[in-house]
Short mmCIF file of C-alpha atoms in Angstrom, two decimals:
data_model
loop_
_atom_site.label_atom_id
_atom_site.label_comp_id
_atom_site.label_asym_id
_atom_site.label_seq_id
_atom_site.Cartn_x
_atom_site.Cartn_y
_atom_site.Cartn_z
CA MET A 1 160.77 -10.87 67.72
CA SER A 2 162.64 -8.29 65.60
CA GLN A 3 161.47 -5.54 67.98
CA ILE A 4 162.79 -7.45 70.99
CA LEU A 5 166.18 -7.95 69.31
CA SER A 6 166.38 -4.31 68.28
CA ALA A 7 165.67 -3.17 71.83
CA ALA A 8 168.36 -5.50 73.16
CA LYS A 9 170.92 -4.16 70.67
CA ARG A 10 170.11 -0.56 71.60
CA THR A 11 170.58 -1.37 75.28
CA VAL A 12 173.99 -2.94 74.70
CA ARG A 13 175.07 -0.07 72.45
CA LYS A 14 174.08 2.50 75.10
CA ARG A 15 176.06 0.63 77.75
CA SER A 16 179.13 0.49 75.48
CA ALA A 17 178.83 4.20 74.68
CA SER A 18 178.68 5.19 78.36
CA GLU A 19 181.80 3.15 79.13
CA TYR A 20 183.85 4.79 76.39
CA GLU A 21 182.38 8.28 76.19
CA ASP A 22 185.88 9.86 76.46
CA LEU A 23 186.90 8.50 73.05
CA ASP A 24 186.85 10.51 69.86
CA LYS A 25 183.18 11.13 68.94
CA SER A 26 183.72 11.32 65.24
CA GLN A 27 181.32 10.02 62.63
CA ASP A 28 183.19 6.70 62.39
CA LEU A 29 182.80 6.02 66.17
CA GLY A 30 180.45 3.16 65.52
CA HIS A 31 182.94 1.60 63.12
CA LYS A 32 185.82 1.88 65.63
CA LYS A 33 183.73 0.32 68.41
CA ASP A 34 182.80 -2.55 66.17
CA HIS A 35 186.46 -3.09 65.38
CA MET A 36 187.99 -2.50 68.82
CA PHE A 37 185.30 -4.04 71.07
CA GLY A 38 183.98 -6.92 69.09
CA GLY A 39 183.64 -8.90 72.36
CA SER A 40 180.63 -6.77 73.25
CA TYR A 41 178.89 -7.94 70.11
CA ASP A 42 179.83 -11.53 70.85
CA SER A 43 178.03 -11.19 74.15
CA LEU A 44 175.17 -9.53 72.28
CA GLY A 45 174.89 -12.65 70.14
CA ASN A 46 174.53 -14.74 73.27
CA VAL A 47 171.89 -12.37 74.65
CA THR A 48 170.05 -12.51 71.36
CA GLN A 49 170.09 -16.30 71.28
CA GLU A 50 168.92 -16.54 74.88
CA LEU A 51 166.10 -14.09 74.30
CA GLU A 52 164.98 -16.00 71.27
CA MET A 53 164.93 -19.35 73.07
CA ASN A 54 163.05 -17.94 76.05
CA SER A 55 160.49 -16.24 73.89
CA VAL A 56 159.77 -19.48 72.00
CA SER A 57 159.15 -21.47 75.19
CA VAL A 58 157.17 -18.76 76.99
CA VAL A 59 154.95 -17.52 74.19
CA PRO A 60 153.65 -20.60 72.33
CA ASP A 61 151.30 -18.68 70.05
CA ASP A 62 150.75 -21.68 67.75
CA THR A 63 149.66 -24.22 70.41
CA PHE A 64 146.64 -24.91 72.63
CA THR A 65 145.73 -27.33 75.40
CA VAL A 66 142.64 -29.47 76.02
CA SER A 67 141.58 -27.09 78.82
CA GLN A 68 141.79 -24.10 76.50
CA ALA A 69 139.82 -25.94 73.83
CA VAL A 70 137.09 -27.11 76.21
CA ASN A 71 136.71 -23.61 77.65
CA ALA A 72 136.61 -22.10 74.16
CA PHE A 73 133.88 -24.50 72.99
CA GLY A 74 131.78 -23.83 76.10
CA PHE A 75 128.74 -25.82 77.23
CA GLY A 76 126.65 -26.88 74.28
CA LYS A 77 124.90 -29.76 72.57
CA PHE A 78 127.82 -32.13 73.14
CA GLN A 79 127.82 -31.60 76.92
CA ALA A 80 124.01 -31.82 77.05
CA LYS A 81 124.09 -35.26 75.41
CA LEU A 82 126.90 -36.39 77.68
CA SER A 83 124.86 -35.23 80.68
CA LEU A 84 122.04 -37.54 79.65
CA PHE A 85 124.38 -40.48 79.03
CA THR A 86 126.24 -40.21 82.33
CA GLY A 87 123.01 -39.29 84.10
CA LEU A 88 121.46 -42.58 82.98
CA CYS A 89 124.42 -44.39 84.50
CA TRP A 90 123.90 -42.54 87.78
CA MET A 91 120.18 -43.28 87.76
CA ALA A 92 120.84 -47.00 87.36
CA ASP A 93 123.37 -46.92 90.20
CA SER A 94 120.93 -45.06 92.44
CA MET A 95 118.20 -47.64 91.84
CA GLU A 96 120.55 -50.47 92.79
CA MET A 97 121.51 -48.62 95.99
CA THR A 98 117.96 -47.67 96.99
CA ILE A 99 116.76 -51.22 96.61
CA LEU A 100 119.10 -52.29 99.43
CA SER A 101 116.89 -50.75 102.12
CA ILE A 102 113.85 -52.54 100.66
CA LEU A 103 115.44 -55.91 99.82
CA SER A 104 116.84 -56.61 103.28
CA LEU A 105 113.41 -56.21 104.90
CA ALA A 106 111.79 -58.39 102.23
CA LEU A 107 114.34 -61.17 102.78
CA HIS A 108 113.79 -60.92 106.53
CA CYS A 109 110.10 -61.62 106.02
CA ASP A 110 110.36 -64.23 103.24
CA TRP A 111 113.40 -66.23 104.37
CA HIS A 112 113.39 -65.36 108.09
CA ILE A 113 116.99 -64.14 108.08
CA SER A 114 118.42 -62.49 111.17
CA ARG A 115 119.28 -58.82 111.61
CA TYR A 116 122.97 -59.55 111.08
CA GLN A 117 122.14 -61.40 107.86
CA GLN A 118 120.11 -58.39 106.77
CA ALA A 119 123.10 -56.14 107.36
CA LEU A 120 125.37 -58.59 105.54
CA ALA A 121 123.10 -58.53 102.48
CA THR A 122 123.73 -54.79 102.33
CA THR A 123 127.39 -54.92 103.29
CA ILE A 124 128.28 -57.44 100.59
CA VAL A 125 127.33 -54.95 97.89
CA PHE A 126 129.60 -52.29 99.34
CA LEU A 127 132.37 -54.86 99.80
CA GLY A 128 132.25 -55.59 96.08
CA MET A 129 132.34 -51.87 95.36
CA MET A 130 135.29 -51.33 97.71
CA LEU A 131 137.34 -54.16 96.21
CA SER A 132 136.68 -53.04 92.65
CA SER A 133 136.89 -49.22 92.81
CA THR A 134 140.68 -49.01 92.49
CA PHE A 135 140.58 -51.77 89.85
CA TRP A 136 138.17 -49.75 87.72
CA GLY A 137 140.21 -46.60 88.34
CA PHE A 138 143.36 -48.39 87.15
CA LEU A 139 141.50 -49.72 84.12
CA SER A 140 140.19 -46.25 83.27
CA ASP A 141 143.60 -44.60 83.53
CA ARG A 142 145.29 -47.34 81.49
CA PHE A 143 142.74 -48.11 78.79
CA GLY A 144 140.28 -45.23 78.87
CA ARG A 145 137.09 -44.15 80.61
CA LYS A 146 134.81 -45.37 77.83
CA GLN A 147 136.17 -48.94 77.81
CA ALA A 148 135.77 -49.31 81.57
CA LEU A 149 132.22 -47.92 81.59
CA THR A 150 131.14 -50.21 78.75
CA LEU A 151 132.37 -53.32 80.56
CA CYS A 152 130.79 -52.08 83.78
CA ALA A 153 127.36 -51.61 82.17
CA VAL A 154 127.29 -55.12 80.72
CA LEU A 155 128.37 -56.79 83.97
CA LEU A 156 125.99 -54.71 86.10
CA PHE A 157 122.98 -55.60 83.95
CA TYR A 158 123.94 -59.29 83.83
CA TYR A 159 124.45 -59.78 87.56
CA GLY A 160 121.51 -57.57 88.48
CA LEU A 161 119.20 -59.71 86.38
CA LEU A 162 120.61 -62.94 87.81
CA SER A 163 119.99 -61.63 91.34
CA SER A 164 116.26 -61.74 90.67
CA ILE A 165 116.32 -65.53 90.28
CA ALA A 166 118.66 -66.34 93.19
CA PRO A 167 117.40 -69.59 94.76
CA ASN A 168 118.62 -68.95 98.33
CA TYR A 169 120.32 -66.50 100.65
CA LEU A 170 123.89 -67.53 99.76
CA TRP A 171 123.22 -66.99 96.05
CA VAL A 172 121.78 -63.57 96.86
CA LEU A 173 125.00 -62.68 98.70
CA LEU A 174 127.20 -63.87 95.83
CA LEU A 175 125.25 -62.15 93.05
CA ARG A 176 124.74 -58.90 94.97
CA GLY A 177 128.46 -58.88 95.71
CA LEU A 178 129.13 -59.13 91.96
CA VAL A 179 126.63 -56.32 91.39
CA GLY A 180 128.67 -54.24 93.83
CA PHE A 181 131.86 -55.14 91.97
CA ALA A 182 130.39 -53.71 88.75
CA ILE A 183 128.96 -50.62 90.48
CA GLY A 184 132.51 -49.72 91.55
CA CYS A 185 133.08 -48.30 88.07
CA VAL A 186 130.13 -45.89 88.09
CA PRO A 187 132.14 -42.97 89.63
CA GLN A 188 134.30 -42.99 86.50
CA SER A 189 131.33 -41.61 84.60
CA VAL A 190 131.80 -38.41 86.64
CA THR A 191 135.49 -38.40 85.69
CA LEU A 192 134.58 -38.60 82.00
CA TYR A 193 131.87 -35.97 82.36
CA ALA A 194 134.01 -33.49 84.30
CA GLU A 195 136.85 -33.69 81.77
CA PHE A 196 134.58 -32.27 79.05
CA LEU A 197 133.15 -29.41 81.13
CA PRO A 198 134.33 -25.77 80.95
CA SER A 199 135.82 -24.58 84.23
CA LYS A 200 133.04 -22.03 84.88
CA GLN A 201 130.25 -24.58 84.54
CA ARG A 202 132.03 -27.63 86.00
CA ALA A 203 130.85 -27.40 89.62
CA LYS A 204 127.27 -26.56 88.67
CA CYS A 205 126.98 -29.36 86.11
CA VAL A 206 128.53 -32.08 88.29
CA VAL A 207 126.22 -31.18 91.17
CA LEU A 208 123.20 -31.13 88.84
CA LEU A 209 124.16 -34.65 87.78
CA ASP A 210 122.85 -35.71 91.19
CA CYS A 211 119.35 -34.95 89.89
CA PHE A 212 119.57 -38.22 87.97
CA TRP A 213 120.61 -40.01 91.17
CA ALA A 214 117.68 -38.51 93.05
CA PHE A 215 115.30 -39.32 90.19
CA GLY A 216 116.52 -42.93 90.15
CA ALA A 217 115.98 -43.23 93.90
CA CYS A 218 112.45 -41.85 93.62
CA LEU A 219 111.69 -44.14 90.69
CA GLU A 220 112.86 -47.17 92.68
CA VAL A 221 110.58 -46.25 95.60
CA LEU A 222 107.61 -45.86 93.23
CA LEU A 223 108.40 -49.20 91.60
CA ALA A 224 108.57 -50.82 95.03
CA LEU A 225 105.22 -49.25 95.97
CA ILE A 226 103.62 -50.79 92.87
CA ILE A 227 105.47 -54.11 92.58
CA MET A 228 106.24 -55.28 96.12
CA PRO A 229 102.64 -55.80 97.36
CA THR A 230 101.75 -58.01 94.37
CA LEU A 231 104.79 -59.41 92.53
CA GLY A 232 107.46 -59.32 95.24
CA TRP A 233 111.16 -58.49 95.40
CA ARG A 234 112.25 -60.75 92.52
CA TRP A 235 110.27 -58.78 89.96
CA LEU A 236 111.48 -55.55 91.53
CA LEU A 237 115.12 -56.60 91.05
CA ALA A 238 114.47 -57.65 87.43
CA ILE A 239 112.59 -54.52 86.38
CA SER A 240 115.14 -52.27 88.09
CA THR A 241 117.79 -53.40 85.59
CA ALA A 242 116.04 -51.64 82.67
CA PRO A 243 118.14 -48.43 82.94
CA LEU A 244 121.27 -50.59 83.02
CA LEU A 245 120.29 -52.20 79.73
CA ALA A 246 119.65 -48.78 78.20
CA PHE A 247 123.04 -47.48 79.33
CA ALA A 248 124.80 -50.58 77.99
CA CYS A 249 123.18 -49.98 74.59
CA ILE A 250 124.37 -46.35 74.34
CA CYS A 251 127.94 -47.01 75.54
CA PRO A 252 129.28 -47.35 71.95
CA TRP A 253 128.30 -43.69 71.39
CA LEU A 254 130.13 -42.45 74.48
CA PRO A 255 133.15 -40.25 73.65
CA GLU A 256 136.57 -41.05 75.05
CA SER A 257 138.13 -38.35 77.20
CA ALA A 258 140.36 -36.02 75.18
CA ARG A 259 142.43 -35.39 78.32
CA PHE A 260 143.06 -39.12 78.66
CA GLN A 261 143.98 -39.40 74.99
CA VAL A 262 146.54 -36.59 75.24
CA ALA A 263 147.99 -37.95 78.48
CA SER A 264 148.36 -41.41 76.94
CA GLY A 265 150.12 -40.10 73.83
CA GLN A 266 147.13 -40.29 71.47
CA SER A 267 147.21 -36.67 70.32
CA ASP A 268 145.64 -37.43 66.94
CA LYS A 269 142.62 -39.10 68.55
CA ALA A 270 142.34 -36.27 71.08
CA LEU A 271 142.29 -33.76 68.22
CA GLU A 272 139.49 -35.71 66.52
CA THR A 273 137.52 -35.77 69.78
CA LEU A 274 137.91 -32.01 70.19
CA LYS A 275 136.81 -31.46 66.60
CA ARG A 276 133.67 -33.47 67.39
CA VAL A 277 133.00 -31.28 70.43
CA ALA A 278 133.50 -28.10 68.37
CA ALA A 279 131.24 -29.35 65.57
CA GLU A 280 128.38 -30.37 67.88
CA ASN A 281 128.61 -27.10 69.81
CA GLY A 282 128.73 -25.06 66.61
CA LYS A 283 132.11 -23.48 67.45
CA PRO A 284 135.20 -23.11 65.22
CA MET A 285 138.09 -25.46 65.91
CA LEU A 286 141.16 -23.85 67.46
CA LEU A 287 144.17 -23.45 65.18
CA GLY A 288 147.61 -24.69 66.10
CA ARG A 289 149.14 -27.75 67.72
CA LEU A 290 147.60 -29.62 70.66
CA VAL A 291 149.99 -29.85 73.63
CA VAL A 292 149.99 -30.89 77.28
CA ASP A 293 150.21 -27.91 79.62
CA ASP A 294 151.89 -29.62 82.58
CA THR A 295 154.82 -31.94 83.19
CA VAL A 296 153.56 -35.47 82.72
CA ILE A 297 153.98 -38.33 85.16
CA THR A 298 155.36 -41.33 83.27
CA GLY A 299 153.16 -43.93 84.98
CA ARG A 300 149.38 -43.96 84.77
CA GLY A 301 146.84 -45.53 87.07
CA TYR A 302 149.09 -46.48 90.00
CA ILE A 303 147.67 -45.86 93.46
CA LYS A 304 151.13 -45.29 94.97
CA ASP A 305 151.37 -42.05 92.96
CA LEU A 306 148.50 -40.65 95.00
CA LEU A 307 150.89 -40.52 97.95
CA ILE A 308 153.70 -38.54 96.34
CA PRO A 309 154.65 -35.43 98.40
CA GLN A 310 152.48 -33.05 96.35
CA LEU A 311 149.34 -35.18 96.83
CA ARG A 312 149.85 -37.11 100.07
CA THR A 313 148.00 -34.79 102.46
CA THR A 314 145.16 -34.18 100.00
CA SER A 315 144.70 -37.91 99.34
CA ILE A 316 144.63 -38.92 103.02
CA LEU A 317 142.15 -36.19 103.94
CA LEU A 318 139.92 -36.99 100.96
CA TRP A 319 139.89 -40.67 101.89
CA PHE A 320 138.50 -39.87 105.33
CA ILE A 321 136.03 -37.34 103.90
CA TRP A 322 134.65 -39.88 101.42
CA THR A 323 134.50 -42.57 104.09
CA GLY A 324 132.53 -40.29 106.40
CA CYS A 325 130.28 -39.09 103.60
CA ALA A 326 129.25 -42.58 102.50
CA PHE A 327 128.93 -43.73 106.12
CA CYS A 328 126.48 -40.91 106.84
CA TYR A 329 124.61 -40.97 103.51
CA TYR A 330 123.86 -44.68 103.40
CA GLY A 331 123.21 -44.58 107.12
CA VAL A 332 120.32 -42.17 106.48
CA VAL A 333 119.05 -44.32 103.60
CA LEU A 334 119.05 -47.50 105.68
CA MET A 335 117.83 -46.00 108.95
CA THR A 336 114.81 -44.45 107.20
CA THR A 337 113.03 -47.76 106.63
CA GLU A 338 114.26 -49.07 109.98
CA LEU A 339 112.84 -46.06 111.83
CA PHE A 340 109.52 -46.37 110.03
CA GLU A 341 109.36 -50.12 110.68
CA ALA A 342 110.23 -49.96 114.38
CA SER A 343 108.61 -46.66 115.38
CA GLU A 344 105.90 -48.43 117.34
CA THR A 345 108.50 -50.00 119.68
CA CYS A 346 110.14 -46.66 120.47
CA SER A 347 110.56 -45.94 124.17
CA ARG A 348 110.37 -42.22 124.82
CA SER A 349 111.42 -42.55 128.44
CA GLN A 350 114.66 -44.40 127.76
CA GLY A 351 115.43 -42.91 124.37
CA ILE A 352 116.21 -46.35 122.91
CA PHE A 353 114.68 -48.97 120.71
CA GLN A 354 113.80 -52.09 122.59
CA PRO A 355 115.80 -55.13 121.34
CA ILE A 356 113.97 -56.92 118.56
CA GLU A 357 114.42 -60.63 118.05
CA SER A 358 114.77 -61.92 114.54
CA CYS A 359 111.91 -64.45 114.44
CA SER A 360 109.37 -64.41 111.65
CA ALA A 361 106.66 -63.11 113.97
CA ASP A 362 108.55 -59.84 114.18
CA CYS A 363 108.35 -59.32 110.43
CA ARG A 364 106.56 -56.16 109.41
CA LYS A 365 106.41 -55.43 105.70
CA LEU A 366 106.49 -51.85 104.53
CA ASN A 367 103.06 -50.45 103.79
CA THR A 368 101.89 -47.63 101.53
CA GLN A 369 102.49 -44.99 104.21
CA ASP A 370 106.06 -46.23 104.68
CA TYR A 371 106.77 -45.99 100.96
CA MET A 372 105.29 -42.51 100.75
CA ASP A 373 107.41 -41.30 103.67
CA LEU A 374 110.46 -42.94 102.07
CA LEU A 375 109.62 -41.10 98.85
CA TRP A 376 109.44 -37.79 100.71
CA THR A 377 112.85 -38.28 102.28
CA THR A 378 114.25 -39.26 98.87
CA LEU A 379 112.84 -36.10 97.30
CA ALA A 380 114.97 -34.17 99.80
CA GLU A 381 117.94 -34.67 97.51
CA PHE A 382 116.54 -32.18 94.99
CA PRO A 383 116.59 -29.11 97.29
CA GLY A 384 119.93 -30.36 98.60
CA ILE A 385 121.29 -30.26 95.07
CA PHE A 386 120.20 -26.68 94.37
CA ALA A 387 121.40 -25.47 97.76
CA THR A 388 124.80 -27.02 97.04
CA ILE A 389 125.00 -25.28 93.67
CA PHE A 390 124.41 -21.89 95.29
CA VAL A 391 126.84 -22.42 98.17
CA ILE A 392 129.64 -24.12 96.23
CA GLU A 393 129.87 -21.31 93.68
CA LYS A 394 129.90 -18.64 96.38
CA PHE A 395 132.06 -20.15 99.12
CA GLY A 396 134.11 -22.79 97.29
CA ARG A 397 134.36 -26.57 97.58
CA LYS A 398 136.06 -26.91 100.98
CA LYS A 399 133.78 -24.60 102.96
CA THR A 400 130.69 -26.06 101.31
CA MET A 401 131.52 -29.61 102.36
CA ALA A 402 132.48 -28.53 105.88
CA LEU A 403 129.28 -26.53 106.37
CA GLN A 404 127.07 -29.34 105.14
CA PHE A 405 128.76 -31.89 107.40
CA VAL A 406 128.11 -29.64 110.41
CA ILE A 407 124.43 -29.17 109.49
CA PHE A 408 124.07 -32.93 109.08
CA ALA A 409 125.55 -33.49 112.55
CA VAL A 410 123.01 -31.06 114.03
CA CYS A 411 120.13 -32.85 112.27
CA VAL A 412 121.26 -36.22 113.59
CA CYS A 413 121.31 -34.82 117.11
CA PHE A 414 117.54 -34.34 116.88
CA LEU A 415 117.24 -38.13 116.45
CA PHE A 416 118.93 -38.84 119.80
CA PHE A 417 115.48 -39.44 121.25
CA CYS A 418 113.11 -41.35 119.05
CA THR A 419 109.62 -40.06 118.35
CA LYS A 420 106.37 -41.66 117.30
CA ASN A 421 105.38 -38.52 115.38
CA ARG A 422 105.85 -39.52 111.73
CA ILE A 423 105.74 -35.94 110.47
CA ILE A 424 108.63 -34.82 112.70
CA LEU A 425 110.62 -37.96 111.92
CA THR A 426 110.11 -37.54 108.18
CA LEU A 427 111.05 -33.85 108.32
CA ILE A 428 114.32 -34.54 110.19
CA LEU A 429 115.26 -37.31 107.76
CA PHE A 430 114.28 -35.05 104.84
CA VAL A 431 116.75 -32.35 105.87
CA ALA A 432 119.50 -34.81 106.84
CA ARG A 433 119.34 -36.68 103.54
CA GLY A 434 119.24 -33.53 101.44
CA ILE A 435 122.30 -32.12 103.19
CA ILE A 436 124.44 -35.26 103.08
CA ALA A 437 123.53 -35.82 99.41
CA GLY A 438 124.90 -32.33 98.73
CA VAL A 439 128.17 -33.25 100.47
CA PHE A 440 128.54 -36.27 98.22
CA GLN A 441 128.14 -34.16 95.10
CA ALA A 442 130.54 -31.49 96.35
CA ALA A 443 133.11 -34.24 96.91
CA TYR A 444 132.52 -35.45 93.35
CA VAL A 445 133.23 -31.91 92.13
CA TYR A 446 136.39 -31.42 94.17
CA THR A 447 138.10 -34.79 93.68
CA PRO A 448 138.43 -34.84 89.85
CA GLU A 449 139.60 -31.21 89.97
CA VAL A 450 142.41 -31.74 92.46
CA TYR A 451 144.05 -34.72 90.69
CA PRO A 452 145.96 -34.55 87.36
CA THR A 453 144.69 -36.41 84.31
CA GLN A 454 147.08 -39.36 84.69
CA LEU A 455 145.83 -39.97 88.23
CA ARG A 456 142.30 -38.62 88.04
CA ALA A 457 140.49 -41.93 87.55
CA ILE A 458 142.59 -43.81 90.12
CA GLY A 459 142.17 -40.86 92.49
CA VAL A 460 138.39 -40.96 92.19
CA GLY A 461 138.53 -44.77 92.38
CA ALA A 462 140.59 -44.74 95.58
CA CYS A 463 138.20 -42.25 97.17
CA SER A 464 135.28 -44.41 96.08
CA THR A 465 136.98 -47.42 97.68
CA MET A 466 137.21 -45.60 101.00
CA ALA A 467 133.59 -44.51 100.63
CA ARG A 468 132.56 -48.15 100.30
CA LEU A 469 134.43 -48.93 103.48
CA GLY A 470 132.19 -46.45 105.28
CA ALA A 471 129.15 -47.88 103.51
CA MET A 472 130.11 -51.41 104.61
CA ILE A 473 130.22 -50.38 108.27
CA THR A 474 127.03 -48.33 108.33
CA PRO A 475 124.50 -51.24 108.10
CA TYR A 476 125.73 -52.54 111.44
CA ILE A 477 125.04 -49.12 112.97
CA ALA A 478 121.77 -48.29 111.18
CA GLN A 479 120.26 -51.79 111.16
CA VAL A 480 121.80 -53.52 114.19
CA LEU A 481 123.17 -51.10 116.83
CA MET A 482 120.23 -48.73 116.45
CA LYS A 483 117.91 -51.50 117.66
CA SER A 484 119.75 -51.55 120.98
CA SER A 485 120.70 -47.91 121.50
CA LEU A 486 119.48 -45.08 119.35
CA VAL A 487 121.55 -42.53 121.27
CA LEU A 488 124.81 -44.43 120.71
CA ALA A 489 124.07 -44.94 117.01
CA MET A 490 123.24 -41.29 116.40
CA SER A 491 126.29 -40.20 118.43
CA ILE A 492 128.52 -42.16 116.08
CA TYR A 493 127.02 -40.52 112.99
CA SER A 494 127.30 -37.00 114.41
CA THR A 495 130.91 -37.55 115.55
CA VAL A 496 131.99 -38.85 112.16
CA ALA A 497 130.34 -35.85 110.46
CA VAL A 498 132.17 -33.36 112.72
CA PHE A 499 135.58 -34.94 112.09
CA ALA A 500 134.89 -35.01 108.35
CA ALA A 501 134.06 -31.28 108.47
CA ILE A 502 137.44 -30.59 110.09
CA CYS A 503 139.19 -32.56 107.34
CA CYS A 504 137.39 -30.46 104.71
CA ILE A 505 138.65 -27.23 106.28
CA VAL A 506 142.30 -28.35 106.38
CA LEU A 507 142.43 -29.56 102.76
CA PRO A 508 145.51 -27.83 101.29
CA VAL A 509 143.98 -26.86 97.93
CA GLU A 510 140.82 -24.97 96.98
CA THR A 511 139.95 -25.78 93.35
CA LYS A 512 137.27 -23.16 92.80
CA GLY A 513 137.96 -21.27 89.54
CA LYS A 514 141.05 -23.34 88.69
CA GLU A 515 141.70 -25.40 85.58
CA MET A 516 141.92 -29.19 85.78
CA LYS A 517 145.54 -30.32 85.73
CA GLU A 518 146.83 -32.26 82.75
CA GLY A 519 149.90 -33.56 84.56
CA LEU A 520 152.07 -33.23 87.62
CA ALA A 521 155.83 -33.39 88.02
CA LYS A 522 157.42 -35.58 90.65
CA LYS A 523 159.84 -33.74 92.92
#
């Protein structure tokens, strides 16, 4: 600071000397100038004060932000433990989603429900998720990510267990709808996880989190292979809640997001959380005062703030992208068992499935070969994950999602004409599911990065809501329309994927290599 002030004084003195160089250059020139032109030194005082104020605000050498702290601590033991905790949550969610394609067929055989009732049993879960996603996002932004996830785990286990003893179809609809309501909070585990990740590892770690989803889906298929032929769907529903119980038990050990604590004015708690991260990672705690590095929005957790001028275009495009992604992903999940079940009725000449009536005589339970093929298509998510990691780090988030949507559309085009060859059918579904699973994870990377802390949870929640809208529609395409016209059903999926790819390209912000925002000013 003293050097800056000295330089400023020398500059002013030089300017004064050049203006009055015709005066007597005696040894007391400096004294005369001080006496005769004191105004120059008054202005110097103003310059000095201004320089001092600017330097204090621009060079905060005694402060640090949450982003700086997280990057300084790196990826260590703390993040590894958090990966397992949030991964368990994702595994439980995946098992509840995978069971949908198995449960609807079982109910069709046991209770003789129609095709539309089958689709409704799936849709009701996504309806619950759609109605609750913004609610859980609001709750997370107002009261914290940890509190919302704890409540979600308890409710999800409770209603999932009750579903296994549902006495009739209406009770199944009600309880599965409540299961969907609780599942709506699961995306907030990604919000919590991403807020503790260093910027260089964030994309890779969030995508790798999908390994737990894929593992949960594979585990559910294996459980169904073992349990369904002997014990039936009720025992499958009950046993599938075990990961939910485990997650509910470890919720008290979950950390609260330091970014949330700072944004909500709990700087002391945020500092304690960061000290915990530093201690577990074996890194020294940063010295100085913890501050917020952006202008903070006063309100937290309000969906209307997602449509402010700075975020409006991004939000609208992301809503369509998430809708298309869920529509395509769950479409592949549901159509897999449907294609395996109805492959014998496939008409190669017309390229359609013959209409199937919903009487009990048409019931065909999945056999061992069906479960093994379903397992193979589920395993496709693992190569999809690793391919996404490679592409997303090289080309960025936007181009990765766009490319994967286009590849998915091409894969679906190969299903325009049904085939009785199980190997070809399984291979096409394998590639399609792996690609669309990668899109979902890329979207989970991009969305928390593009929203500021105060709106991050509600932003993810709103996108999740739109995703559930797509998931609600897809059963009527994959389980109902496909029985009448395979070409029309596949055309819908490919068209949605192409439009979603265009939306990815025109997203206004690429978040690759950028820090997560702590706040955002309203203009």
